[in-house]
mmCIF file of C-alpha atoms in Angstrom:
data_model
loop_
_atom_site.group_PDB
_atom_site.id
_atom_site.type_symbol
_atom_site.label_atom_id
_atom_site.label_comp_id
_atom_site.label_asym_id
_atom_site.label_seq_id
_atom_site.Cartn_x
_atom_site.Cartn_y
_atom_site.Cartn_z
ATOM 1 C CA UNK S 1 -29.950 12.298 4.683
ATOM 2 C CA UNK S 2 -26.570 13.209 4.047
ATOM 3 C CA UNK S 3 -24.861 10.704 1.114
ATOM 4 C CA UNK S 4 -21.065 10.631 -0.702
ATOM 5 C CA UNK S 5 -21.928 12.064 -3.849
ATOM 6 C CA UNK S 6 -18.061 12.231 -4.979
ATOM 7 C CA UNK S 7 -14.853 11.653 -3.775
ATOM 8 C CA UNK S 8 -11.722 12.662 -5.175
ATOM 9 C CA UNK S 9 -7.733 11.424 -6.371
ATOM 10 C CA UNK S 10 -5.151 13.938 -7.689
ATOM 11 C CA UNK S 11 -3.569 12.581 -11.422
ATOM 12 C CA UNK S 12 -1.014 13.975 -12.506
ATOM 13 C CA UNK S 13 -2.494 12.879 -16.378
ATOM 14 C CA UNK S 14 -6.202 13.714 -16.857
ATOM 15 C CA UNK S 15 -6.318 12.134 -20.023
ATOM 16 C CA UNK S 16 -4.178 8.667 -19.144
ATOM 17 C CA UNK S 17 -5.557 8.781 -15.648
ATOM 18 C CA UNK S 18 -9.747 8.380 -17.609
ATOM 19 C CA UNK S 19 -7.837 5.305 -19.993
ATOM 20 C CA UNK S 20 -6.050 3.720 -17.093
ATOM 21 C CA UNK S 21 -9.629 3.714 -14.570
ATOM 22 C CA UNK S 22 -12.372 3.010 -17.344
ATOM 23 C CA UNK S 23 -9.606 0.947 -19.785
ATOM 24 C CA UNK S 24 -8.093 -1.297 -17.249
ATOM 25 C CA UNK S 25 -10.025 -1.092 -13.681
ATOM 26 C CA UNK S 26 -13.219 -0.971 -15.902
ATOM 27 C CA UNK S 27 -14.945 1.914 -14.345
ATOM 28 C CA UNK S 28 -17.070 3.945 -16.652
ATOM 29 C CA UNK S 29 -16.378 7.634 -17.601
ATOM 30 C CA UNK S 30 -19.417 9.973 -16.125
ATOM 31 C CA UNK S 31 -18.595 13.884 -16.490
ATOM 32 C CA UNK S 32 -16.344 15.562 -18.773
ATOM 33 C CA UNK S 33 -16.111 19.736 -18.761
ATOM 34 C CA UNK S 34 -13.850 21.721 -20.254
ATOM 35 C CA UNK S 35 -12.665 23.926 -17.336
ATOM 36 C CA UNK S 36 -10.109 25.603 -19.184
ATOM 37 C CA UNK S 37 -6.520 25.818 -18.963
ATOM 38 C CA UNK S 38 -6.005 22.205 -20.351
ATOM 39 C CA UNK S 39 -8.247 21.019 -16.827
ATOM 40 C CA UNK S 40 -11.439 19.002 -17.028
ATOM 41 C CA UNK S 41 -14.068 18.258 -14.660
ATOM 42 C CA UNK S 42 -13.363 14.491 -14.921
ATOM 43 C CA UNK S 43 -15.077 11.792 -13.279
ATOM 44 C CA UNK S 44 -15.761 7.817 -13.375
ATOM 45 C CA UNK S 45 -18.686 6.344 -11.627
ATOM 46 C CA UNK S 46 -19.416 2.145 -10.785
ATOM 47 C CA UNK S 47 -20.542 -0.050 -14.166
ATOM 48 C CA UNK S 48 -24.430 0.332 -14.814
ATOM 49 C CA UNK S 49 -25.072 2.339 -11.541
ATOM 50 C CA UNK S 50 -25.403 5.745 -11.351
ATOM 51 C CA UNK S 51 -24.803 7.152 -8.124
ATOM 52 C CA UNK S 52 -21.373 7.929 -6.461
ATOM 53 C CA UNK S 53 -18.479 9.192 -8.459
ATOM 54 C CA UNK S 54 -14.653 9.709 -8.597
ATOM 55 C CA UNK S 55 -13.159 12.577 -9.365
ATOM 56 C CA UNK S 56 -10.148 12.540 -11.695
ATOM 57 C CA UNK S 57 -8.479 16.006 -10.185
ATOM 58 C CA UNK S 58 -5.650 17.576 -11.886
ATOM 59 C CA UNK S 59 -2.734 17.507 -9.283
ATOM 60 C CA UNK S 60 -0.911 21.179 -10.004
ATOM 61 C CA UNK S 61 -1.427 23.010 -6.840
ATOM 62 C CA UNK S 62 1.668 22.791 -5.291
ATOM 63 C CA UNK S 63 0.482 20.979 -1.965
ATOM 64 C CA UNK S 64 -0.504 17.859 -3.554
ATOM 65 C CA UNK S 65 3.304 17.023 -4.773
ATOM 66 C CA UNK S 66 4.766 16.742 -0.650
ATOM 67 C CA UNK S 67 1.458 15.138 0.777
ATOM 68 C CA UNK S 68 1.156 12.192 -2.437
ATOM 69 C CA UNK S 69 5.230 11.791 -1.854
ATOM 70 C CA UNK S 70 4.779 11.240 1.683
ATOM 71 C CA UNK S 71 1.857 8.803 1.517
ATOM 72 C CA UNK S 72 3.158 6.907 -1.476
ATOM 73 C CA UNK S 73 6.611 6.513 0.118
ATOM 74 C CA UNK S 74 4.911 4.707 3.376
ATOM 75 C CA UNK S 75 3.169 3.004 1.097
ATOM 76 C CA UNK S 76 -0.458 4.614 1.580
ATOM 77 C CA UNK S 77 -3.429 4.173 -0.595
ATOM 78 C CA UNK S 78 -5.347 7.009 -1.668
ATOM 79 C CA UNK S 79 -8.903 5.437 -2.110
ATOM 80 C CA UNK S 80 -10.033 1.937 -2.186
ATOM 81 C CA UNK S 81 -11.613 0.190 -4.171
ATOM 82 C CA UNK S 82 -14.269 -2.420 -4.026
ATOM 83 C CA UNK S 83 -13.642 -6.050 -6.275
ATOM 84 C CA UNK S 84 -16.126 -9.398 -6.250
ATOM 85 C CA UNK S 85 -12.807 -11.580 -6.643
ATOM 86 C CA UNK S 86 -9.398 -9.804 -5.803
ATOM 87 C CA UNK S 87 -7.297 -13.427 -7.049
ATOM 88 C CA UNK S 88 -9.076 -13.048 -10.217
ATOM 89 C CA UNK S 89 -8.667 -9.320 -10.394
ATOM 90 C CA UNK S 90 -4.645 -9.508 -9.620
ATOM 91 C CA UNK S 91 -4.672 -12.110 -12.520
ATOM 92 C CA UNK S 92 -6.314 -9.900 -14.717
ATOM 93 C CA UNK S 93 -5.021 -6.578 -13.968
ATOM 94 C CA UNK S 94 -1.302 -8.251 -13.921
ATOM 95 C CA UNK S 95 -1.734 -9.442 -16.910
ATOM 96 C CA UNK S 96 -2.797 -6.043 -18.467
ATOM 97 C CA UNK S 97 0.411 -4.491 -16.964
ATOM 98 C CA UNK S 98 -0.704 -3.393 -13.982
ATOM 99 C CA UNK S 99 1.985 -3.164 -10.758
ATOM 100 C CA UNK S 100 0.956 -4.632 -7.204
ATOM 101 C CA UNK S 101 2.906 -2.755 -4.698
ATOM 102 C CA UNK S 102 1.053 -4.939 -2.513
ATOM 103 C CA UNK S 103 0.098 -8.657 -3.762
ATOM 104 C CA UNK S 104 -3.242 -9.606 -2.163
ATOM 105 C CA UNK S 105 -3.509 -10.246 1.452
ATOM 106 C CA UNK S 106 -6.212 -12.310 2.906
ATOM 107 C CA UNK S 107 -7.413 -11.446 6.136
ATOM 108 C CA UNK S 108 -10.594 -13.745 6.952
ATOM 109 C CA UNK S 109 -13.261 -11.321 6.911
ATOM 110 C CA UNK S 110 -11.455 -8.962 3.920
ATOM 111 C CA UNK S 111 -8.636 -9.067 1.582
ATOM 112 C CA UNK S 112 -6.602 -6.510 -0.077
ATOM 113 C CA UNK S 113 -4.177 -5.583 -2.308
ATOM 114 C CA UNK S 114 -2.209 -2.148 -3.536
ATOM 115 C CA UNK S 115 -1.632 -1.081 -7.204
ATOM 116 C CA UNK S 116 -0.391 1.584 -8.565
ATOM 117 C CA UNK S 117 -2.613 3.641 -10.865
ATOM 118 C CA UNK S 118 0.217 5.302 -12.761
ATOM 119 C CA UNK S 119 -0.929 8.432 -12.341
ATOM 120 C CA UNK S 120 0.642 9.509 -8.963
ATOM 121 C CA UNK S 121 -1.591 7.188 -6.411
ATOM 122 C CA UNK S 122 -1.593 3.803 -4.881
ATOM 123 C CA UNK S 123 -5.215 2.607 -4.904
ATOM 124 C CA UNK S 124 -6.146 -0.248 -2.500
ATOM 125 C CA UNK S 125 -8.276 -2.641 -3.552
ATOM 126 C CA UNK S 126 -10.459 -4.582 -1.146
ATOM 127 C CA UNK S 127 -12.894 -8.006 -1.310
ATOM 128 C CA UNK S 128 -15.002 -7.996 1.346
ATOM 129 C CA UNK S 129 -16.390 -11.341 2.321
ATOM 130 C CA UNK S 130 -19.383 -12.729 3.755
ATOM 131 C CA UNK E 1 20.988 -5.687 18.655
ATOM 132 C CA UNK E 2 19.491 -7.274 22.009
ATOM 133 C CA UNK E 3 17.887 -4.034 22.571
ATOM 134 C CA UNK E 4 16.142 -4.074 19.231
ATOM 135 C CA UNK E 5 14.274 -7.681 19.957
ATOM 136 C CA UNK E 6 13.762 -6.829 23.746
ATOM 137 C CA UNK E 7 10.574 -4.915 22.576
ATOM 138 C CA UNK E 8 7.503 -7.455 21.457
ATOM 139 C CA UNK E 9 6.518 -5.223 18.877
ATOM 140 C CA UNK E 10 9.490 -5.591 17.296
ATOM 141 C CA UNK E 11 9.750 -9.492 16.874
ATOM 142 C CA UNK E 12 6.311 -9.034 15.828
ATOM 143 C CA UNK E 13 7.430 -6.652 12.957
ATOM 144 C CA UNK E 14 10.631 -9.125 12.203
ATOM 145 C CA UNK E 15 7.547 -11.997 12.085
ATOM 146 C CA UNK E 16 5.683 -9.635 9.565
ATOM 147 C CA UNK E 17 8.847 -9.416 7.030
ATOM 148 C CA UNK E 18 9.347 -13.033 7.089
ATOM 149 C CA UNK E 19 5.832 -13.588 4.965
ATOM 150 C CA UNK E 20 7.861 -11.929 2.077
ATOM 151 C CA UNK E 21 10.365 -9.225 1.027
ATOM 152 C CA UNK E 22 10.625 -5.480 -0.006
ATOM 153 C CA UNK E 23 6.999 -4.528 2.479
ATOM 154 C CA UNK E 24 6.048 -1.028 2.940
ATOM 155 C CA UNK E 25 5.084 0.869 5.826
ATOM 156 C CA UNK E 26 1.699 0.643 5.199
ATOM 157 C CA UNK E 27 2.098 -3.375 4.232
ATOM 158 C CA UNK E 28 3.888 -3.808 7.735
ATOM 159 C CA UNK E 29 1.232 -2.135 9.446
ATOM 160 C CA UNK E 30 -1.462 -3.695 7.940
ATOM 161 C CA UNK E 31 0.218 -7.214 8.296
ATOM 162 C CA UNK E 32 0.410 -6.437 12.219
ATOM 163 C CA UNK E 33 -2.787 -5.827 12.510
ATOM 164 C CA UNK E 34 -4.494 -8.592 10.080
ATOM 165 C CA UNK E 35 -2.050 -11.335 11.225
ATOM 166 C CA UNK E 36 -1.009 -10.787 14.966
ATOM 167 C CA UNK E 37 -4.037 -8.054 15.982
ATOM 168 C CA UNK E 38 -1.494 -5.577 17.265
ATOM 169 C CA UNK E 39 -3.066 -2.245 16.854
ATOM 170 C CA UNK E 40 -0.221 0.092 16.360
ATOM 171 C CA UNK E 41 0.143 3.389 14.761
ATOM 172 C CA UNK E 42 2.091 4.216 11.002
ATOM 173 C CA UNK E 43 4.523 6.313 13.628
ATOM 174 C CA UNK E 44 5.248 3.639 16.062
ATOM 175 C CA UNK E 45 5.673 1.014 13.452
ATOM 176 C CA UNK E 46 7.978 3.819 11.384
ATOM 177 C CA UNK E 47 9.926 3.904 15.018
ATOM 178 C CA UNK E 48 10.224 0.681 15.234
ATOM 179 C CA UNK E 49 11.204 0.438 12.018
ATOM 180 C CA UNK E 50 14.641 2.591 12.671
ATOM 181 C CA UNK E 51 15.516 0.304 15.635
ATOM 182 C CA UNK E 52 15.162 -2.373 13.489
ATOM 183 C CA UNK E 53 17.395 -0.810 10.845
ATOM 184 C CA UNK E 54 20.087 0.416 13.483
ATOM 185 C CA UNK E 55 20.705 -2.921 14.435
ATOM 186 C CA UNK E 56 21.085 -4.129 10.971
ATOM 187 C CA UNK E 57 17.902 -6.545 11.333
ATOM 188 C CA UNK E 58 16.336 -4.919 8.763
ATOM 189 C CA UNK E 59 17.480 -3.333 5.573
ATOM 190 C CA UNK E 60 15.045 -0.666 2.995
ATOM 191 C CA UNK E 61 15.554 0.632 0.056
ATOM 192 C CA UNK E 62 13.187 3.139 -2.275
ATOM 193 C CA UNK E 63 11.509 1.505 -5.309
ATOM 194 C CA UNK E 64 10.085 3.814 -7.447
ATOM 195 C CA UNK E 65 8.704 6.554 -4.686
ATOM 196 C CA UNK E 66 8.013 3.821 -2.197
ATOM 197 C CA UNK E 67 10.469 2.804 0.605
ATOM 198 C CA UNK E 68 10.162 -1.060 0.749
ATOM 199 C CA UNK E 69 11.660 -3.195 4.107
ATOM 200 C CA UNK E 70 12.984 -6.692 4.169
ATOM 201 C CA UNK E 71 14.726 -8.872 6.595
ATOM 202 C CA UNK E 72 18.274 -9.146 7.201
ATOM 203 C CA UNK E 73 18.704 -12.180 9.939
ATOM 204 C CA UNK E 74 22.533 -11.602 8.968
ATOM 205 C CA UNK E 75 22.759 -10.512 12.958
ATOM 206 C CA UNK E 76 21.040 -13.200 14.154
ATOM 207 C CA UNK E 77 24.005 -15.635 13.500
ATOM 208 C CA UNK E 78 26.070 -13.681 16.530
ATOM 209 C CA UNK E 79 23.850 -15.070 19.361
ATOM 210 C CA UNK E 80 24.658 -18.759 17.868
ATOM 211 C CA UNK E 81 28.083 -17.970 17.513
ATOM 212 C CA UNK E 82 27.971 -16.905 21.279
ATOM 213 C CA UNK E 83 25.469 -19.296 22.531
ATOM 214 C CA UNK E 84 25.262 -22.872 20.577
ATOM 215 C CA UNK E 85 23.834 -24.956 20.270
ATOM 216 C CA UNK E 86 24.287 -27.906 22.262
ATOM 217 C CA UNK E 87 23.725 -31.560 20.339
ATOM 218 C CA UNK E 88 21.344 -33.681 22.632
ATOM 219 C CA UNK E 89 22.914 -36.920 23.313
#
């Protein structure tokens, strides 16, 4: 059986990228390698459950620049994100500083909202009901 | 103008930006698809989009690197200029 083991966003801040997703979103920090060069292998994984992780990659090579300008000008999330209670999660992560490019959006079965992680990406974040 | 609301995609875009101001592509998208079940691709919607702003219906403007779209129903006011309305008696 084939799982997702790790998925990936580009930061453009290693270091602020780890305070803004364990900090404020409340992930927890997994890996940490010195790769050298100032890069780390950097990733967050869920509260209390091992398993899949996100990869905090350093955004220098030169492609990642025009394809993150093009998706965050449309408006594009990178990832998303699950939440138990997005209204209680907009209040709290508003309240922290956060920006909602997108306030949530209820759509029956789901509902979803944008921020922006300050790091480069908009992250979508997504309640799914029921 | 007339050409730019003759296409019911495009109303249903102008219904979109009336829920609130400054939406992105994605928002718009996502709005059409959540609220009216039109299935439409980020291109169409980005087409429609320049219609839209031709005719002066709808104005964007970049906030931070985002491109944000709101309502302008400034044209609007032409068709009840030409056409008003009547008071029932």
């Amino acid at each position: 059986m084939i799982r997702i083991h790790l998925a990936s966003v580009f930061v453009d801040d290693q270091a602020k990228a780890l305070d803004f997703y364990t900090r404020v979103l409340g992930l927890e920090p997994r890996q940490d390698i010195d790769m050298g060069d100032g890069n780390r292998w950097l990733t967050v994984g869920n509260p209390g459950a091992p398993g899949v992780e996100l990869l905090l990659e350093p955004s220098a090579h030169p492609a990642v620049g025009p394809f993150r300008d093009a998706l965050v000008g449309d408006g594009i999330p990178a990832t998303q994100l699950a939440v138990d209670d997005l209204d209680a999660e907009h209040e709290r992560l508003t309240g922290l500083g956060v920006t909602f490019v997108q306030p949530p959006m209820d759509f029956g079965p789901v509902a979803v909202a944008v921020i922006d992680d300050t790091v480069g990406n908009l992250i979508q974040l997504a309640q799914l009901k029921g | 103008m007339y050409d730019a609301l003759a296409a019911p995609a495009r109303r249903a875009i102008l219904d979109v930006l009336t829920v609130r101001d400054d939406q992105s592509l994605f928002e718009i998208t996502t709005r059409l698809l959540g609220d009216h079940g039109i299935s439409l691709t980020r291109q169409a919607v980005s087409q429609h989009l320049a219609v839209l702003e031709e005719a002066g219906l709808v104005s964007s403007r970049r906030h931070g690197r985002t491109r944000l779209h709101t309502l302008d129903t400034g044209p609007l006011r032409e068709i009840a200029r030409r056409w008003p309305t009547k008071e029932s008696s």
